[in-house]
Amino acid sequence: MSYDVFLVAAHLKEKDHEKARLVARRLRSMRMRVWFDAKAEDDVFDAREARAIERSDAMLVLWSKNAVESNFVRGAAAQGYSRARDDEEDYLFLQAALDDVVPYDPYSADDLHDLSGFTTRTNTEGWFAIVEALEKYQGRRDLKEWLLIAAKDKDAQDAWRAAHPEDRLAVKGTPPGQKKAAAPPARAPASPAPAKEEARPVPSP
């Protein structure tokens, strides 16, 4: 399976984990395929994650004071940064800050989008910048407009979809990266009930 975004965070720390879950949920709501291990139990960057990075189109690192000390974050960020540096057209490397952290070199030289105020009810300019970078890379447009539509405003949502008929949000069907539910096996046609034998008169002796 391929991914639009490989999401990196200090997932063993509660505050970082919750913010990463929110980011993943918001990206998926725009029908992006996101790698994020919400059930990780260790801080190890292993071969499984390295393979997932190679199957992704972009990486988003959520830096924090916890993240700069995380073995997983350091390992994943190094691979994503190296891949983007080798071929900027083939891989998108994005960074965000969850607090006032300044990541170490070489990451400190790149753009760092502020997500410190990003919540379930509040978008931030840093969040919009991340979405705009991803939409440009994916060949999409006007996702910021979509994000500003109220969840209950179905008319505005329908109007946006009508104006963007080729966008993933407008295409009906199974969202990218999700498997369709298997159809239940067809039942064999019921066998016809055996015909009842007619009672025959017993001949008299």
CSV table of N, CA and C in Angstrom, one decimal, residues 57 164 186 196 204:
chain,number,residue,atom,x,y,z
A,57,ASP,N,4.6,9.5,-0.5
A,57,ASP,CA,4.9,10.6,-1.4
A,57,ASP,C,5.4,11.8,-0.6
A,164,HIS,N,-15.4,21.2,-8.2
A,164,HIS,CA,-14.1,20.4,-8.3
A,164,HIS,C,-14.5,18.9,-8.5
A,186,ALA,N,-22.3,-15.7,-2.0
A,186,ALA,CA,-23.7,-16.0,-2.5
A,186,ALA,C,-24.2,-17.3,-2.0
A,196,LYS,N,-43.8,-35.5,-2.7
A,196,LYS,CA,-44.4,-36.5,-1.9
A,196,LYS,C,-45.0,-37.6,-2.7
A,204,SER,N,-56.4,-56.0,-2.4
A,204,SER,CA,-57.0,-57.0,-1.5
A,204,SER,C,-56.5,-58.4,-1.7
